[in-house]
Amino acid sequence: MTTIDAKGVYYKQLNEQIKEAVANGAKRIKLTNVMGQYYIADGITGDASIEIEGVPGQDLAAFMNGPTIVVKNNAQDTIGNTMDSGKIVIHGLAGDVLGYGMRGGKMHILSDVGYRVGIHMKSYKEKVPVIIVGGNAGDFFGEYMAGGVLILLGINPVREEMPICGDYLGTGMHGGVMYIRGKVDIDRCGAEVGLDKLDAMDKKLLKRYLEDYCKDFDLDINEILKEEFTKVYPKSKRPYGTLYCY
Amino acid sequence: MLYKSFVDSFSDYIIDRNEDKCILCRICERQCSYEAHGFDKKNSVMTKQDHKCICCRRCEAMCPTGAISIRENPSQFKRNSNWTASHRKNIYKQAETGGILLVGMGNPTGKQPTYFDRMLLDASQVTNPSIDPLREPMELRTYLGRKPDRLEFEEKDGRVSLKTKLTPQLKLEYPIMFSAMSYGAINYNVHVGMARASQKMGIYYNTGEGGLHKSLYPYGANTIVQVASGRFGVNAEYLNVAGGIEIKIGQGAKPGIGGHLPGEKVNEEVSRTRMIPAGTDALSPAPHHDIYSIEDLRQLIYALKEATDYKNPVSVKIAAVHNSAAIASGIVRAGADILTLDGYRGGTGAAPLVTRNNVGIPIELALASVDQRLRDEGIRNHVSIVVGGGIRSSADVVKAIALGADAVYIGTATLVSVGCTLCRMCFTGKCPWGIATNDQSLSKRINPDIAEEKLSNLIRGWGLEIKEIIGGMGLNALESMRGSRHRLRGVGLSESELDILGIAPAGK
């Protein structure tokens, strides 16, 4: 275990230390006293696991390719920006625009997330990004989603007074799938999505993703699966195909 | 009323086939991807449907006996200067479909002034004599990137070396780059041609927002990779293999509008490179939803710098709009190394007509105002300015550089050099010249080796012309002319236009 004390260290130097540790073959890295430093693990490739004590700043794990990151606290905005593969586990809540253009890997969040989570997510063949949110989500969840899986549970909300998801759910969605625990109000959805019950394949997939999620947070999967889920799917791969004339 | 399509009822062009010369070889039929030519087997005669002709002139070029000529249809709607024929035709189309009018390439109407044509260059006479580029060494080399406020040197054992650590720079042997045209909008063969020509000539090409085909990674050192709102094909390897990175905010032909590659153009290879399933629309909306402020832009710029260990300069590309100067100032302060300005006359594979023809401002005015603003604020050296959107010749290049640009992007000129005839139907994916298409049989019409040669020739030719022009000014380095607006004079321009361009009227 390599421990790096982030106290008073600017992000640039902190990331240099992390990259150096990874280059030297460190497989387990612990960052202590993290206080909002941006870009932690940005662009890092490999299979290292990084444990973060404190609150990491914006763009955590942007363009990350492989490593596992565990945040023992809350986290901020734009986590996993265009992330390629790897895993992020957040034992708290997180901010806006998580997993923008994410193309692979997993992001598990214990509690709530902000606006525009999972937007522009993509998948190609075996690469399927997955974000699971334990609490509530803000508006534009899965906007322009082109691939991957978004799962929203609403079981551990901090903002209890909020609905499980905001408005414009899946607006512009043209690929991928969302599973949302409980009922979804169609009036909250974008015009491009449809709602349905889960079929056998959906249930199998959901269970597989949730097993991994429950292991990370020591949760009971049966408790989560007690309530029925709603599937949110794109009505078309080409939502704007008839928009133009020439 | 007319109970069939107006569009099919009136043809813009007429295909003339000289029956005496035609040998019924049917090449025109095979060459026309719009099916304007046909063959009547029963009567053994060639047929034609004029309304399908887009005037690309492919058949004319390929006809072995010169039997075909395409001409404009002399039969036109009754003349009306206000209600032009195109206004009427557009209304017919929209009344039939209820859709947004889509167009390709830059605005052809020429209704706004082209300021490059209203500016004339200087030359030396008698004093400070001109330099003959045939005999004297001439320097066109250009470095793009942030320049330090001051330089410090150190002396060791009688040798002087630079002490100041420079931020990364793009080294160009000519002040010209092939502008962002995505793989998908144009095909692989054109990309191969641009990549090889860039390497050969010591310049750069820009991938556009469609990712970079793995086979082109070896040309990475001459590649600028783009990061746009759709993040197509973006990963750490893509960012690191490149020489430079560009964040695309806007495009001159369609400011405020995003990219939208139709599913028809997303074939297996395009899908692999873009990392999306085949047949899906590739939607890249105008807003980056992680950027709502200059601070947010800074966050993305530095996310990219962190991901590439600060070895790649980062460019931010915006469309030339009314407040470009203020926006540019913010972009420079956000940490961009290069500012790319794309003007009103710029090309595109597809844009709504209403946007292309009505939104944005000409590049000359935007460039002059941005350059001036950055000078006034004392931050001009913090960024290099690259301009695109209307560069048609080496003269335009020289005038842009005299106005304050460091280098230019050429898009339309790039495509014209590999055979584009500006028929402006790029968005259909049926480009008969094999450029703006991913159809396998059409794409083969571009030979990457010949494309490389033609593109290299164009750069070489323009380079020679630029040397002639600056030599004529008594200069032996392009750097000496950069931002020298006193080398320009305006003709037929109003006082306010001269003021914005920062140039004097001819004769003064």
CSV table of C-alpha atoms in Angstrom, one decimal, chain B residues 20-277:
chain,number,residue,atom,x,y,z
B,20,ASP,CA,-23.6,11.3,-82.1
B,21,LYS,CA,-20.8,10.9,-79.6
B,22,CYS,CA,-22.5,8.6,-77.1
B,23,ILE,CA,-21.3,5.0,-77.5
B,24,LEU,CA,-23.8,3.5,-74.9
B,25,CYS,CA,-21.0,2.4,-72.6
B,26,ARG,CA,-23.3,3.3,-69.6
B,27,ILE,CA,-20.4,4.7,-67.6
B,28,CYS,CA,-22.5,7.8,-66.8
B,29,GLU,CA,-25.2,5.5,-65.4
B,30,ARG,CA,-22.7,3.7,-63.1
B,31,GLN,CA,-21.0,6.9,-62.1
B,32,CYS,CA,-24.1,8.8,-61.1
B,33,SER,CA,-25.0,8.0,-57.5
B,34,TYR,CA,-28.1,10.1,-57.8
B,35,GLU,CA,-29.5,7.9,-60.6
B,36,ALA,CA,-30.0,10.8,-63.0
B,37,HIS,CA,-28.7,8.5,-65.9
B,38,GLY,CA,-30.4,5.3,-66.9
B,39,PHE,CA,-30.5,2.8,-69.7
B,40,ASP,CA,-33.6,1.5,-71.5
B,41,LYS,CA,-32.7,-2.0,-72.4
B,42,LYS,CA,-35.6,-2.6,-74.7
B,43,ASN,CA,-34.8,0.3,-77.0
B,44,SER,CA,-31.1,0.3,-76.2
B,45,VAL,CA,-31.0,4.0,-75.4
B,46,MET,CA,-29.6,6.0,-72.6
B,47,THR,CA,-32.3,7.8,-70.5
B,48,LYS,CA,-32.0,10.7,-68.1
B,49,GLN,CA,-34.0,12.4,-65.3
B,50,ASP,CA,-32.9,16.0,-65.2
B,51,HIS,CA,-34.5,16.8,-61.8
B,52,LYS,CA,-32.2,14.3,-60.1
B,53,CYS,CA,-29.1,16.0,-61.4
B,54,ILE,CA,-27.1,17.8,-58.7
B,55,CYS,CA,-24.5,19.3,-61.2
B,56,CYS,CA,-21.5,17.5,-59.6
B,57,ARG,CA,-20.2,17.0,-63.2
B,58,ARG,CA,-18.9,13.5,-62.5
B,59,CYS,CA,-20.6,12.0,-65.6
B,60,GLU,CA,-19.2,14.8,-67.7
B,61,ALA,CA,-15.7,14.1,-66.5
B,62,MET,CA,-15.9,10.3,-66.8
B,63,CYS,CA,-17.6,10.2,-70.3
B,64,PRO,CA,-15.0,8.7,-72.6
B,65,THR,CA,-16.3,10.5,-75.7
B,66,GLY,CA,-17.2,13.8,-74.2
B,67,ALA,CA,-20.8,13.3,-75.0
B,68,ILE,CA,-22.3,14.8,-71.9
B,69,SER,CA,-22.5,18.4,-70.7
B,70,ILE,CA,-24.5,19.7,-67.8
B,71,ARG,CA,-26.1,23.1,-68.0
B,72,GLU,CA,-28.3,25.3,-65.9
B,73,ASN,CA,-32.0,25.0,-66.9
B,74,PRO,CA,-32.7,28.2,-68.8
B,75,SER,CA,-36.4,27.8,-68.0
B,76,GLN,CA,-36.7,29.6,-64.7
B,77,PHE,CA,-39.4,30.9,-62.4
B,78,LYS,CA,-40.6,34.3,-63.4
B,79,ARG,CA,-37.9,36.8,-62.3
B,80,ASN,CA,-38.5,38.4,-58.9
B,81,SER,CA,-35.6,40.0,-57.1
B,82,ASN,CA,-37.3,39.8,-53.8
B,83,TRP,CA,-39.0,36.4,-54.1
B,84,THR,CA,-36.0,34.7,-55.6
B,85,ALA,CA,-36.3,31.3,-57.1
B,86,SER,CA,-34.5,29.7,-54.2
B,87,HIS,CA,-37.0,31.3,-51.7
B,88,ARG,CA,-39.8,29.8,-53.7
B,89,LYS,CA,-38.2,26.4,-54.0
B,90,ASN,CA,-37.4,26.3,-50.3
B,91,ILE,CA,-41.0,27.0,-49.4
B,92,TYR,CA,-42.2,24.2,-51.8
B,93,LYS,CA,-39.8,21.8,-50.0
B,94,GLN,CA,-40.9,22.8,-46.6
B,95,ALA,CA,-44.6,22.7,-47.5
B,96,GLU,CA,-44.1,19.2,-48.7
B,97,THR,CA,-42.1,17.9,-45.7
B,98,GLY,CA,-42.5,20.2,-42.7
B,99,GLY,CA,-38.8,19.8,-42.1
B,100,ILE,CA,-35.7,22.0,-41.5
B,101,LEU,CA,-34.0,22.9,-44.8
B,102,LEU,CA,-30.6,21.1,-44.8
B,103,VAL,CA,-27.6,22.3,-46.9
B,104,GLY,CA,-24.0,21.4,-47.4
B,105,MET,CA,-20.8,23.4,-47.7
B,106,GLY,CA,-20.5,27.2,-47.1
B,107,ASN,CA,-23.0,29.8,-48.1
B,108,PRO,CA,-23.0,30.2,-51.9
B,109,THR,CA,-25.2,33.3,-52.1
B,110,GLY,CA,-22.3,35.8,-51.8
B,111,LYS,CA,-24.7,38.4,-50.4
B,112,GLN,CA,-22.3,39.5,-47.7
B,113,PRO,CA,-19.0,41.1,-48.6
B,114,THR,CA,-15.9,39.0,-48.7
B,115,TYR,CA,-13.5,41.4,-47.0
B,116,PHE,CA,-10.4,39.5,-48.3
B,117,ASP,CA,-11.4,40.7,-51.8
B,118,ARG,CA,-11.7,44.3,-50.5
B,119,MET,CA,-8.2,44.3,-49.1
B,120,LEU,CA,-5.0,44.8,-51.1
B,121,LEU,CA,-1.4,44.0,-50.1
B,122,ASP,CA,1.6,46.1,-50.1
B,123,ALA,CA,4.9,45.7,-51.9
B,124,SER,CA,8.3,47.3,-51.7
B,125,GLN,CA,9.5,49.8,-54.3
B,126,VAL,CA,13.0,51.4,-54.5
B,127,THR,CA,13.7,51.6,-50.7
B,128,ASN,CA,13.7,48.5,-48.6
B,129,PRO,CA,13.9,46.5,-51.8
B,130,SER,CA,11.9,43.3,-52.3
B,131,ILE,CA,13.6,39.9,-51.7
B,132,ASP,CA,13.7,37.3,-54.5
B,133,PRO,CA,12.5,34.1,-52.9
B,134,LEU,CA,14.2,32.1,-55.7
B,135,ARG,CA,17.6,33.1,-54.4
B,136,GLU,CA,17.1,34.0,-50.8
B,137,PRO,CA,16.1,31.7,-47.9
B,138,MET,CA,12.5,32.4,-46.9
B,139,GLU,CA,11.0,31.4,-43.6
B,140,LEU,CA,7.4,30.2,-43.3
B,141,ARG,CA,7.9,28.1,-40.2
B,142,THR,CA,5.2,28.8,-37.6
B,143,TYR,CA,4.9,27.7,-34.0
B,144,LEU,CA,1.5,27.5,-32.5
B,145,GLY,CA,1.1,27.7,-28.8
B,146,ARG,CA,1.4,29.9,-25.8
B,147,LYS,CA,4.4,32.2,-25.8
B,148,PRO,CA,6.0,33.4,-22.6
B,149,ASP,CA,5.9,37.0,-21.5
B,150,ARG,CA,9.7,37.1,-21.3
B,151,LEU,CA,12.6,34.9,-22.1
B,152,GLU,CA,15.5,34.2,-19.8
B,153,PHE,CA,18.8,32.8,-21.0
B,154,GLU,CA,21.7,31.2,-19.3
B,155,GLU,CA,25.3,31.0,-20.3
B,156,LYS,CA,27.4,27.9,-19.6
B,157,ASP,CA,30.9,27.4,-20.9
B,158,GLY,CA,30.4,30.1,-23.5
B,159,ARG,CA,27.2,28.6,-24.8
B,160,VAL,CA,24.0,30.5,-24.4
B,161,SER,CA,20.8,28.5,-23.9
B,162,LEU,CA,17.2,29.2,-23.1
B,163,LYS,CA,16.4,29.0,-19.5
B,164,THR,CA,12.7,29.8,-19.7
B,165,LYS,CA,10.7,26.6,-20.0
B,166,LEU,CA,8.4,26.8,-23.0
B,167,THR,CA,4.9,25.3,-23.1
B,168,PRO,CA,4.3,22.8,-25.9
B,169,GLN,CA,4.1,24.2,-29.4
B,170,LEU,CA,3.0,22.8,-32.7
B,171,LYS,CA,5.7,23.2,-35.3
B,172,LEU,CA,4.4,24.0,-38.8
B,173,GLU,CA,6.5,24.3,-42.0
B,174,TYR,CA,3.6,26.2,-43.7
B,175,PRO,CA,1.0,28.3,-41.9
B,176,ILE,CA,-1.8,26.1,-43.3
B,177,MET,CA,-3.6,23.2,-41.8
B,178,PHE,CA,-6.4,20.9,-43.0
B,179,SER,CA,-9.4,21.8,-40.9
B,180,ALA,CA,-11.7,19.6,-38.9
B,181,MET,CA,-13.7,17.3,-41.0
B,182,SER,CA,-14.7,14.1,-39.2
B,183,TYR,CA,-14.2,10.6,-40.3
B,184,GLY,CA,-17.8,9.8,-41.0
B,185,ALA,CA,-18.6,13.1,-42.6
B,186,ILE,CA,-15.8,12.4,-45.1
B,187,ASN,CA,-14.4,8.9,-45.6
B,188,TYR,CA,-11.2,7.0,-44.6
B,189,ASN,CA,-9.4,7.5,-47.9
B,190,VAL,CA,-9.6,11.3,-47.6
B,191,HIS,CA,-8.4,11.1,-44.0
B,192,VAL,CA,-5.4,8.9,-45.1
B,193,GLY,CA,-4.6,11.5,-47.7
B,194,MET,CA,-4.7,14.4,-45.2
B,195,ALA,CA,-2.7,12.5,-42.6
B,196,ARG,CA,0.1,11.5,-45.1
B,197,ALA,CA,0.2,15.0,-46.7
B,198,SER,CA,0.4,16.6,-43.2
B,199,GLN,CA,3.4,14.4,-42.3
B,200,LYS,CA,5.1,15.0,-45.6
B,201,MET,CA,4.6,18.7,-45.6
B,202,GLY,CA,5.3,19.2,-41.9
B,203,ILE,CA,1.8,20.6,-41.1
B,204,TYR,CA,-1.2,19.3,-39.2
B,205,TYR,CA,-4.7,18.0,-40.0
B,206,ASN,CA,-7.6,18.0,-37.6
B,207,THR,CA,-9.6,14.8,-37.1
B,208,GLY,CA,-12.9,16.6,-36.5
B,209,GLU,CA,-15.1,15.1,-33.8
B,210,GLY,CA,-15.4,11.6,-35.3
B,211,GLY,CA,-12.5,10.0,-33.6
B,212,LEU,CA,-9.2,8.7,-35.1
B,213,HIS,CA,-9.0,5.5,-37.0
B,214,LYS,CA,-6.4,3.3,-35.3
B,215,SER,CA,-4.5,2.8,-38.6
B,216,LEU,CA,-3.8,6.6,-38.6
B,217,TYR,CA,-2.1,6.6,-35.2
B,218,PRO,CA,1.3,6.6,-36.8
B,219,TYR,CA,0.5,10.0,-38.1
B,220,GLY,CA,-0.4,11.2,-34.6
B,221,ALA,CA,2.5,13.7,-34.5
B,222,ASN,CA,0.8,15.6,-37.3
B,223,THR,CA,-2.7,15.3,-36.0
B,224,ILE,CA,-4.9,17.5,-33.9
B,225,VAL,CA,-7.7,15.5,-32.3
B,226,GLN,CA,-11.0,17.1,-31.5
B,227,VAL,CA,-13.1,16.8,-28.4
B,228,ALA,CA,-16.7,17.8,-29.0
B,229,SER,CA,-19.9,17.6,-27.0
B,230,GLY,CA,-20.6,14.1,-28.3
B,231,ARG,CA,-17.1,12.8,-27.2
B,232,PHE,CA,-17.0,10.4,-30.2
B,233,GLY,CA,-14.0,8.2,-30.2
B,234,VAL,CA,-12.4,10.1,-27.3
B,235,ASN,CA,-10.2,8.2,-24.9
B,236,ALA,CA,-6.8,8.6,-23.2
B,237,GLU,CA,-4.9,6.9,-26.1
B,238,TYR,CA,-6.6,9.2,-28.7
B,239,LEU,CA,-5.6,12.3,-26.7
B,240,ASN,CA,-2.0,11.1,-26.2
B,241,VAL,CA,-1.3,9.9,-29.7
B,242,ALA,CA,-2.0,13.3,-31.1
B,243,GLY,CA,0.2,16.4,-31.4
B,244,GLY,CA,-2.5,18.7,-30.3
B,245,ILE,CA,-6.1,18.7,-28.9
B,246,GLU,CA,-9.0,20.9,-29.9
B,247,ILE,CA,-12.1,21.5,-27.9
B,248,LYS,CA,-14.9,22.2,-30.4
B,249,ILE,CA,-17.4,24.7,-29.1
B,250,GLY,CA,-18.6,26.1,-32.4
B,251,GLN,CA,-18.4,26.0,-36.2
B,252,GLY,CA,-18.5,28.9,-38.5
B,253,ALA,CA,-21.1,27.4,-40.8
B,254,LYS,CA,-23.5,26.7,-38.0
B,255,PRO,CA,-22.8,28.7,-34.8
B,256,GLY,CA,-25.1,27.6,-32.0
B,257,ILE,CA,-25.8,24.3,-33.7
B,258,GLY,CA,-24.3,20.9,-33.0
B,259,GLY,CA,-23.2,18.1,-35.3
B,260,HIS,CA,-25.5,15.4,-36.4
B,261,LEU,CA,-24.1,12.5,-38.4
B,262,PRO,CA,-27.1,10.6,-39.8
B,263,GLY,CA,-27.3,6.9,-39.1
B,264,GLU,CA,-26.9,6.1,-42.8
B,265,LYS,CA,-23.3,7.3,-42.7
B,266,VAL,CA,-22.4,5.2,-39.5
B,267,ASN,CA,-21.1,2.0,-41.0
B,268,GLU,CA,-19.0,-0.6,-39.2
B,269,GLU,CA,-15.7,1.2,-39.4
B,270,VAL,CA,-17.2,4.6,-38.5
B,271,SER,CA,-18.9,2.9,-35.6
B,272,ARG,CA,-15.7,1.4,-34.4
B,273,THR,CA,-13.9,4.7,-34.5
B,274,ARG,CA,-16.7,6.6,-32.9
B,275,MET,CA,-17.3,3.9,-30.4
B,276,ILE,CA,-21.1,3.7,-31.1
B,277,PRO,CA,-23.2,1.1,-32.7
